[in-house]
Coordinates of C-alpha atoms and ligand atoms in Angstrom, one line a residue:
M1 CA 0.0 0.0 0.0
A2 CA 1.3 3.4 -1.0
L3 CA 0.9 4.9 2.4
E4 CA 2.5 2.1 4.2
E5 CA 5.6 2.3 2.1
S6 CA 5.8 6.0 2.8
Q7 CA 5.4 5.5 6.6
E8 CA 8.0 7.3 8.6
P9 CA 10.2 5.0 10.7
N10 CA 8.7 6.1 14.1
Q11 CA 5.3 6.9 12.9
L12 CA 2.5 5.1 14.8
H13 CA -0.1 3.2 12.8
F14 CA -3.7 2.8 14.1
L15 CA -6.2 0.5 12.6
V16 CA -9.7 1.9 13.0
I17 CA -12.8 -0.3 12.8
P18 CA -16.2 1.6 12.8
M19 CA -19.6 0.1 13.5
V20 CA -22.0 0.0 10.5
S21 CA -24.5 2.7 11.6
P22 CA -24.3 6.5 10.8
G23 CA -24.3 7.5 14.5
H24 CA -21.2 5.4 15.0
Y25 CA -19.5 5.7 11.6
I26 CA -19.6 9.5 11.5
P27 CA -17.8 10.2 14.8
T28 CA -15.4 7.3 14.2
I29 CA -14.3 8.8 10.9
D30 CA -14.0 12.2 12.6
M31 CA -11.8 10.6 15.2
A32 CA -9.6 9.0 12.5
K33 CA -9.2 12.4 10.9
L34 CA -8.2 13.9 14.3
L35 CA -5.7 11.2 14.9
A36 CA -4.1 11.8 11.5
Q37 CA -4.0 15.5 12.2
H38 CA -1.9 14.5 15.3
G39 CA 0.6 12.7 13.0
V40 CA -0.7 9.1 13.4
R41 CA -1.0 7.0 10.3
V42 CA -4.6 5.8 10.2
T43 CA -6.2 3.0 8.2
V44 CA -10.0 2.8 8.4
V45 CA -11.7 -0.6 7.7
T46 CA -14.7 -0.1 5.5
T47 CA -17.0 -1.6 2.9
P48 CA -18.0 -0.3 -0.6
V49 CA -21.3 1.5 0.2
N50 CA -20.0 2.9 3.4
T51 CA -16.9 4.2 1.7
L52 CA -19.2 6.0 -0.8
R53 CA -21.5 7.3 2.0
F54 CA -19.0 8.4 4.5
G55 CA -15.8 8.6 2.6
S56 CA -16.4 12.0 1.2
I57 CA -15.8 13.5 4.7
L58 CA -12.2 12.5 4.3
D59 CA -11.7 13.5 0.7
Q60 CA -10.3 16.9 1.5
A61 CA -8.2 15.4 4.3
I62 CA -6.7 12.8 2.1
Q63 CA -6.1 15.3 -0.7
S64 CA -4.3 17.6 1.7
G65 CA -1.8 14.9 2.5
L66 CA -3.1 13.7 5.9
P67 CA -1.8 10.1 6.5
I68 CA -5.2 8.4 6.4
C69 CA -6.7 5.8 4.1
F70 CA -9.5 3.4 3.7
L71 CA -9.1 -0.4 3.7
E72 CA -12.1 -1.6 1.8
F73 CA -13.5 -5.1 1.8
P74 CA -16.4 -6.5 -0.2
F75 CA -19.6 -7.1 1.8
S76 CA -21.3 -10.5 1.5
Y77 CA -25.0 -9.6 1.2
N78 CA -26.2 -12.8 -0.5
E79 CA -24.5 -15.1 1.9
F80 CA -26.3 -13.5 4.9
G81 CA -29.6 -12.9 3.3
L82 CA -29.3 -9.1 3.1
P83 CA -30.6 -7.0 0.3
E84 CA -28.0 -5.9 -2.2
G85 CA -26.2 -2.7 -1.1
C86 CA -27.4 -3.0 2.5
E87 CA -24.3 -2.3 4.6
S88 CA -25.6 -0.1 7.4
I89 CA -28.3 -0.3 10.1
D90 CA -30.3 2.5 8.6
D91 CA -30.4 0.7 5.2
L92 CA -32.2 -2.4 6.7
P93 CA -35.7 -2.9 5.4
Y94 CA -36.7 -4.0 8.9
M95 CA -34.8 -4.2 12.2
G96 CA -35.1 -8.0 12.4
L97 CA -32.2 -8.2 9.9
S98 CA -29.8 -6.5 12.2
R99 CA -28.3 -9.8 13.4
E100 CA -27.6 -10.8 9.8
L101 CA -26.0 -7.4 9.2
M102 CA -23.7 -7.8 12.2
Q103 CA -22.8 -11.4 11.1
A104 CA -22.0 -10.2 7.5
Y105 CA -19.7 -7.5 9.0
A106 CA -18.1 -9.9 11.4
S107 CA -17.2 -12.1 8.4
L108 CA -14.6 -9.4 7.5
Q109 CA -12.5 -10.6 10.5
K110 CA -10.6 -13.1 8.4
R111 CA -9.7 -10.5 5.7
V112 CA -8.6 -8.0 8.3
E113 CA -6.4 -10.6 9.9
Q114 CA -4.9 -11.5 6.5
Y115 CA -4.2 -7.8 5.9
I116 CA -2.4 -7.6 9.3
E117 CA -0.4 -10.7 8.6
N118 CA 0.9 -9.3 5.3
L119 CA 2.1 -6.0 6.8
N120 CA 5.8 -5.5 7.4
R121 CA 5.0 -3.9 10.7
M122 CA 2.0 -4.6 13.0
P123 CA -0.4 -1.7 13.6
N124 CA 0.5 -0.2 17.0
C125 CA -3.2 0.0 18.1
I126 CA -6.6 -1.1 17.0
I127 CA -9.5 1.3 17.8
A128 CA -12.8 -0.5 17.3
D129 CA -16.4 0.5 18.1
T130 CA -17.8 -0.6 21.4
F131 CA -20.5 -2.7 19.7
L132 CA -18.1 -5.0 17.9
L133 CA -16.8 -8.2 19.4
W134 CA -14.5 -9.6 16.7
P135 CA -11.8 -6.8 16.8
G136 CA -11.2 -8.0 20.3
E137 CA -10.3 -11.5 19.1
T138 CA -8.1 -10.1 16.3
A139 CA -6.2 -7.7 18.7
K140 CA -5.6 -10.6 21.1
K141 CA -4.4 -12.9 18.3
F142 CA -1.8 -10.4 17.2
Q143 CA -1.1 -8.9 20.7
I144 CA -2.0 -5.4 19.6
P145 CA -3.4 -3.0 22.2
R146 CA -7.1 -2.6 21.5
I147 CA -9.0 0.6 22.5
V148 CA -12.7 0.8 22.5
F149 CA -14.4 3.7 20.7
D150 CA -17.3 4.7 22.9
G151 CA -19.7 6.9 20.9
M152 CA -21.4 7.9 24.1
N153 CA -20.2 9.7 27.2
C154 CA -18.9 9.0 30.7
F155 CA -22.3 9.9 32.2
T156 CA -23.9 7.0 30.3
Q157 CA -21.0 4.7 31.1
M158 CA -21.4 5.4 34.8
C159 CA -25.2 5.0 34.7
N160 CA -24.7 1.5 33.1
H161 CA -22.0 0.7 35.6
V162 CA -24.1 1.4 38.7
L163 CA -27.0 -0.4 37.2
Y164 CA -25.0 -3.5 36.5
L165 CA -23.5 -3.5 40.0
S166 CA -26.6 -2.6 42.0
K167 CA -29.3 -4.3 39.9
V168 CA -31.6 -1.7 41.6
Y169 CA -34.0 -1.8 38.6
E170 CA -34.9 -5.4 39.3
T171 CA -36.8 -4.5 42.4
V172 CA -39.0 -1.7 41.1
G173 CA -42.2 -1.6 38.9
E174 CA -42.0 -0.5 35.3
S175 CA -43.0 3.1 35.8
E176 CA -41.8 3.6 39.4
P177 CA -39.0 6.2 39.6
F178 CA -35.9 5.0 41.3
V179 CA -32.6 6.8 42.2
M180 CA -29.5 5.7 40.3
P181 CA -27.2 4.7 43.2
G182 CA -23.7 6.3 43.8
L183 CA -23.7 8.9 41.0
P184 CA -22.5 12.5 41.6
D185 CA -26.0 13.8 41.0
R186 CA -29.4 12.6 42.1
I187 CA -30.7 11.0 38.9
E188 CA -34.1 9.4 38.8
L189 CA -35.3 7.1 36.1
T190 CA -37.9 4.4 35.6
R191 CA -37.3 0.9 34.4
S192 CA -39.2 1.6 31.2
Q193 CA -36.7 4.3 30.3
L194 CA -33.6 2.1 30.6
P195 CA -31.5 0.8 27.7
F196 CA -32.5 -2.6 26.2
A197 CA -29.7 -4.3 28.3
F198 CA -31.8 -3.7 31.4
N199 CA -35.2 -4.4 29.9
P200 CA -36.7 -7.9 30.4
N201 CA -38.6 -7.4 27.2
F202 CA -35.3 -7.7 25.3
K203 CA -34.0 -10.8 27.1
G204 CA -32.9 -12.2 23.7
M205 CA -30.1 -9.6 23.6
N206 CA -28.8 -10.3 27.1
D207 CA -26.2 -12.7 26.0
F208 CA -24.9 -10.3 23.4
N209 CA -24.8 -7.4 25.8
E210 CA -22.9 -9.5 28.4
K211 CA -20.3 -10.4 25.7
L212 CA -19.9 -6.7 24.8
R213 CA -19.4 -5.9 28.5
V214 CA -16.8 -8.5 28.9
S215 CA -15.1 -7.5 25.7
E216 CA -15.0 -3.9 26.8
S217 CA -13.6 -4.8 30.2
K218 CA -10.7 -6.6 28.4
A219 CA -9.8 -3.7 26.2
Y220 CA -6.7 -1.6 26.9
G221 CA -8.7 1.6 27.3
V222 CA -11.6 3.6 26.0
V223 CA -11.8 6.8 23.9
V224 CA -14.9 8.9 24.5
N225 CA -16.5 11.5 22.3
S226 CA -17.0 14.0 25.1
F227 CA -14.9 16.5 27.0
E228 CA -13.9 16.7 30.6
E229 CA -15.4 20.1 31.4
L230 CA -18.8 18.9 30.3
E231 CA -19.1 16.0 32.8
Q232 CA -16.0 16.2 35.0
G233 CA -17.5 14.2 38.0
Y234 CA -18.5 11.4 35.7
V235 CA -15.2 11.4 33.9
D236 CA -13.4 11.1 37.2
E237 CA -15.6 8.2 38.3
Y238 CA -15.2 6.4 35.0
Q239 CA -11.4 6.8 35.2
K240 CA -11.5 5.0 38.5
V241 CA -13.5 2.2 36.9
K242 CA -11.1 1.9 34.0
G243 CA -7.8 2.4 35.8
N244 CA -7.2 5.8 34.2
K245 CA -7.3 4.5 30.7
V246 CA -10.1 6.8 29.5
W247 CA -9.4 9.5 27.0
C248 CA -12.1 12.2 26.3
I249 CA -11.2 13.6 23.0
G250 CA -14.4 15.3 21.8
P251 CA -16.4 17.0 20.5
L252 CA -15.2 15.1 17.4
S253 CA -17.5 17.0 15.1
L254 CA -15.3 20.0 15.6
C255 CA -12.7 18.5 13.3
H256 CA -14.8 20.0 10.5
K257 CA -14.2 23.7 10.1
D258 CA -15.3 24.6 6.6
E259 CA -18.8 24.8 5.3
S260 CA -18.0 22.3 2.6
E261 CA -16.8 19.8 5.1
K262 CA -19.9 20.3 7.3
V263 CA -22.2 19.8 4.4
Q264 CA -20.5 16.6 3.4
R265 CA -20.6 14.9 6.8
G266 CA -22.6 11.7 6.8
K267 CA -24.7 10.9 3.8
K268 CA -25.2 13.2 0.8
S269 CA -27.3 16.1 1.9
S270 CA -30.9 16.0 0.5
I271 CA -31.0 19.8 0.3
N272 CA -28.7 22.0 -1.7
K273 CA -26.2 23.9 0.6
N274 CA -27.0 27.3 -0.9
E275 CA -30.8 26.8 -0.7
C276 CA -30.5 25.8 2.9
L277 CA -28.3 28.8 3.8
K278 CA -30.5 31.1 1.8
W279 CA -33.5 30.0 3.9
L280 CA -31.6 30.3 7.1
D281 CA -30.2 33.7 6.2
S282 CA -33.7 34.9 5.7
Q283 CA -34.6 34.2 9.3
E284 CA -34.0 36.3 12.4
N285 CA -31.1 35.3 14.7
S286 CA -32.0 32.6 17.3
S287 CA -35.6 32.2 16.0
V288 CA -35.6 28.8 14.3
I289 CA -36.5 25.5 15.8
Y290 CA -34.6 22.7 14.2
A291 CA -36.2 19.3 14.6
C292 CA -34.2 16.2 13.6
L293 CA -34.4 12.8 15.2
G294 CA -31.2 11.1 14.2
S295 CA -30.3 8.6 11.5
V296 CA -32.0 5.4 12.6
S297 CA -35.2 6.1 14.5
R298 CA -38.3 5.2 12.6
I299 CA -41.0 7.1 14.4
E300 CA -44.6 6.2 13.8
P301 CA -46.5 8.5 11.4
A302 CA -49.2 9.2 14.1
Q303 CA -46.5 10.4 16.4
L304 CA -44.8 12.5 13.6
I305 CA -48.2 14.2 12.9
E306 CA -48.3 15.4 16.6
L307 CA -44.8 16.8 16.2
A308 CA -45.7 18.5 12.9
L309 CA -48.9 20.1 14.3
A310 CA -46.8 21.4 17.2
L311 CA -44.3 22.9 14.9
E312 CA -47.1 24.6 13.0
S313 CA -48.8 25.8 16.2
S314 CA -45.6 27.2 17.7
K315 CA -45.8 30.1 15.2
R316 CA -42.1 30.1 15.0
P317 CA -39.9 29.3 12.0
F318 CA -38.8 25.7 11.9
I319 CA -36.9 23.1 10.0
W320 CA -38.3 19.6 10.2
V321 CA -36.2 16.7 9.0
V322 CA -38.9 14.2 7.9
R323 CA -37.9 10.6 8.3
A324 CA -40.1 7.6 9.1
G325 CA -38.1 4.7 7.6
H326 CA -40.3 2.2 5.8
K327 CA -43.4 4.3 6.8
T328 CA -42.2 7.4 5.0
E329 CA -45.0 7.0 2.4
K330 CA -47.6 7.3 5.1
I331 CA -46.4 10.5 6.5
E332 CA -45.8 11.9 3.0
K333 CA -49.4 11.1 2.3
W334 CA -50.6 13.1 5.3
I335 CA -48.3 16.0 4.5
D336 CA -49.9 16.0 1.0
E337 CA -53.5 15.5 2.1
V338 CA -53.5 18.3 4.7
D339 CA -51.4 20.6 2.6
F340 CA -48.9 20.9 5.4
E341 CA -46.1 22.5 3.4
E342 CA -48.4 25.1 1.8
R343 CA -49.9 25.9 5.3
T344 CA -46.5 26.5 6.8
K345 CA -44.6 27.7 3.7
D346 CA -43.8 31.2 5.2
R347 CA -42.1 29.7 8.2
G348 CA -41.3 26.0 7.6
L349 CA -38.6 24.2 5.7
L350 CA -39.0 20.4 5.3
I351 CA -36.0 18.4 4.6
R352 CA -36.6 14.8 3.3
G353 CA -33.9 12.3 4.0
W354 CA -30.5 13.7 5.1
A355 CA -30.0 17.1 6.6
P356 CA -26.6 18.9 6.7
Q357 CA -27.0 19.0 10.5
L358 CA -23.6 20.6 11.3
L359 CA -24.2 23.3 8.8
V360 CA -27.7 24.0 10.1
L361 CA -26.8 24.0 13.8
S362 CA -23.9 26.4 13.2
H363 CA -26.1 29.0 11.7
P364 CA -27.0 32.0 13.9
A365 CA -30.7 31.7 13.0
I366 CA -31.1 28.5 15.0
G367 CA -32.7 29.1 18.4
G368 CA -33.5 25.6 19.6
F369 CA -32.9 22.0 18.6
L370 CA -35.6 19.4 19.1
T371 CA -33.6 16.2 19.3
H372 CA -34.0 12.5 20.1
C373 CA -30.9 12.9 22.4
G374 CA -28.6 10.6 20.4
W375 CA -25.2 11.5 21.8
N376 CA -23.8 12.9 18.6
S377 CA -26.8 15.2 18.1
T378 CA -26.7 16.2 21.8
L379 CA -23.1 17.1 21.6
E380 CA -23.5 18.9 18.3
G381 CA -26.2 20.9 20.1
V382 CA -23.6 21.7 22.9
V383 CA -21.1 22.8 20.3
A384 CA -23.7 25.1 18.6
G385 CA -24.5 26.6 22.0
V386 CA -28.3 26.2 21.5
P387 CA -30.8 25.0 24.1
L388 CA -32.4 21.6 23.4
V389 CA -36.0 20.3 23.4
T390 CA -35.4 16.7 24.4
W391 CA -37.5 13.8 23.1
P392 CA -35.5 10.5 23.9
Q393 CA -36.6 7.4 22.0
F394 CA -34.5 4.4 23.3
Q395 CA -31.2 3.1 24.5
E396 CA -29.0 5.6 26.4
Q397 CA -31.1 8.6 25.1
F398 CA -33.0 8.9 28.4
Y399 CA -29.7 9.2 30.2
N400 CA -28.6 11.9 27.8
E401 CA -31.9 13.7 28.5
K402 CA -31.1 13.7 32.2
L403 CA -27.6 15.1 31.6
V404 CA -29.0 17.9 29.4
V405 CA -32.1 18.9 31.4
Q406 CA -31.0 18.1 35.0
V407 CA -27.2 18.2 35.2
L408 CA -26.3 20.8 32.6
R409 CA -29.6 22.6 32.6
F410 CA -29.7 23.7 29.0
G411 CA -32.8 21.8 27.8
V412 CA -36.5 21.1 28.4
S413 CA -38.0 17.7 28.2
V414 CA -41.2 16.9 26.2
G415 CA -41.9 14.4 28.9
A416 CA -41.5 11.0 27.1
Q417 CA -42.2 8.3 29.7
K418 CA -40.9 5.1 28.1
T419 CA -38.5 3.7 25.6
V420 CA -39.8 3.0 22.1
F421 CA -39.3 -0.6 20.8
W422 CA -36.8 -0.1 18.0
G423 CA -38.2 -2.0 15.0
D424 CA -41.6 -2.5 16.7
E425 CA -42.4 1.2 17.2
D426 CA -46.1 0.7 16.8
K427 CA -46.1 -1.6 19.9
S428 CA -44.7 1.0 22.2
G429 CA -48.1 2.5 22.9
E430 CA -46.9 5.9 23.9
V431 CA -47.7 9.0 21.9
V432 CA -46.3 12.4 22.9
K433 CA -49.1 14.9 22.2
S434 CA -48.6 18.1 20.2
E435 CA -49.5 20.2 23.4
E436 CA -46.5 18.6 25.1
F437 CA -44.2 19.5 22.3
I438 CA -45.6 23.1 22.2
K439 CA -45.1 23.5 25.9
A440 CA -41.4 22.4 25.7
I441 CA -40.7 24.5 22.6
E442 CA -42.2 27.6 24.2
E443 CA -40.2 27.1 27.4
V444 CA -37.0 26.8 25.4
M445 CA -37.7 29.8 23.1
E446 CA -39.4 32.1 25.6
E447 CA -37.8 35.5 26.3
G448 CA -38.3 35.5 30.1
K449 CA -35.6 35.0 32.7
E450 CA -35.6 31.2 32.7
G451 CA -35.3 31.0 29.0
E452 CA -32.6 33.6 29.0
E453 CA -30.6 31.8 31.6
R454 CA -30.9 28.5 29.8
R455 CA -29.7 30.2 26.6
K456 CA -26.8 31.7 28.5
R457 CA -25.8 28.3 29.9
A458 CA -26.0 26.8 26.4
K459 CA -23.8 29.5 25.0
E460 CA -21.2 29.0 27.8
L461 CA -21.1 25.3 27.1
G462 CA -20.7 26.0 23.4
K463 CA -17.7 28.3 24.0
M464 CA -16.1 25.7 26.3
A465 CA -16.6 22.9 23.7
N466 CA -15.0 25.0 21.0
K467 CA -11.9 25.6 23.0
V468 CA -11.1 22.0 24.2
I469 CA -9.9 20.6 20.9
E470 CA -7.7 23.5 20.2
E471 CA -4.0 23.3 21.2
G472 CA -3.8 23.3 25.0
G473 CA -7.4 22.3 25.5
S474 CA -8.3 19.3 27.5
S475 CA -9.3 17.1 24.6
Y476 CA -6.3 18.1 22.6
Q477 CA -4.1 17.1 25.5
N478 CA -5.9 13.9 26.0
M479 CA -5.3 13.0 22.3
T480 CA -1.6 13.7 22.9
R481 CA -1.7 11.6 26.0
L482 CA -3.3 8.7 24.2
I483 CA -0.7 8.7 21.4
E484 CA 2.1 8.9 24.0
D485 CA 0.6 6.0 25.9
I486 CA 0.6 3.8 22.8
K487 CA 4.1 5.0 21.9
N488 CA 5.2 3.9 25.4
Q489 CA 3.5 0.5 24.9
E490 CA 5.5 0.1 21.7
R491 CA 8.8 0.9 23.5
T492 CA 8.0 -1.5 26.4
T493 CA 7.2 -4.3 23.9
N494 CA 10.4 -3.6 21.9
L495 CA 12.4 -3.8 25.2
S496 CA 10.9 -7.1 26.3
Ligands
UDP1 N1 -27.3 13.4 11.0 C1 -27.2 14.3 9.9 N2 -28.3 14.5 9.2 C2 -29.5 13.9 9.4 C3 -29.6 13.0 10.5 C4 -28.5 12.8 11.3 O1 -26.1 14.9 9.7 O2 -30.5 14.2 8.7 C5 -26.1 13.1 11.8 C6 -26.0 13.9 13.1 O3 -25.4 15.2 12.8 C7 -25.3 13.0 14.0 C8 -25.6 11.6 13.5 O4 -26.1 11.8 12.2 O5 -23.9 13.2 13.8 C9 -26.7 10.9 14.3 O6 -26.1 10.5 15.5 P1 -26.9 10.5 16.8 O7 -26.0 9.9 17.9 O8 -27.4 11.8 17.1 O9 -28.2 9.6 16.6 P2 -28.4 8.1 16.0 O10 -28.6 8.4 14.5 O11 -27.2 7.3 16.2 O12 -29.6 7.7 16.7

């Protein structure tokens, strides 16, 4: 490989293995870019469609000579009963195929190992997503230090940790609030808000979750897409759990500075950059509500209608990113039948498919972000310095809501009570009504004292976030520490 031949004698080489879902792929590639900016040679394992979808983020970086490249392997759709071209969770026709997707991805293990065997020098480190088991086996086979990439945060890690240890959720009813034991703040949740790993309705996944936990505990360390100042108490606690091998190196989205980079991040944007900016430029500062619910949630049309009606009733400008997975047709039919776009055309912009989220959030017109509390979106909201309207759906999103609303106090909850069954959304039985959305939107946007203070806190967090990855900032220093740590590993191995 061209890059390998040109590798400087003492240059470190990291092999990065992302998870096949946009919410994981995107920050992992950001991290790879950041590592390369710090002088590490980085090889990112990928597959054809994912290279096309996410590779463009790196085009400029590669062209500018950063030591980073993709290592692409073919994906075996047919062998695992997947539709042609389906290489990512959000491409699945239904969630029941996620096991097959993971198996097809795991079948890359052999090829990755052949690649390592053929190298003149072993990679110094493997950084693999926390949801992947096979990189742990590969790292062990070749005695390469493995670091887990945690796309979440230390608050989530500590919530999971105390739940695993205490099992407190086992003794309470589904909707009975209980206090998470031993955390720096008093955090109350109910069992029906917990991630699937603690939900008896998802027993089938227990075995897999347990394997992930064991695999993570055997890793050399963890990199986290967060920053110390955001959640210091939780970082400290997590460091204790992990023997000081935690490196908070985020917010990773900040590795994209230019508009062109921001607009290319993730999939190809469904809206033209200029059209989007023109619309935003025509709005007053801090006036627009941006509503986007991540890359994989498939919210029921009946629920989306409640949200749409609330956006209309709020009488504020809004951007609504419309996505309902395989039920998109149904919501489109409703939009058409009630003439929703015409009714809101003076104030509303609908984006179908993929929004250029970083570009939108960084525009001064944005005044609030209605989010499902996926960690990337939440952190991108922090970076943008805007208050959040929180509407968690599943997994760790209810934890993130607590961090935003209760600990950092820059968001307002719409009041979701229980987790949505991913893949079986219609069985969840909870619908947040439009009045609840309106109430939360009003609280976030209102001009009174509370709203003002919330906005001020959001701005302060945003300022902090933008500093930490600059030279001298905590995340910059942690990146340097991580690289030094791996260098020392290398020296120790060479001496022994
Ligand atoms: N995203 C985007 N445009 C969209 C939807 C999502 O750019 O229309 C990006 C968003 O900026 C974030 C990621 O996709 O970086 C979604 O990750 P998150 O953790 O928020 O949620 P998930 O999709 O994993 O539930």
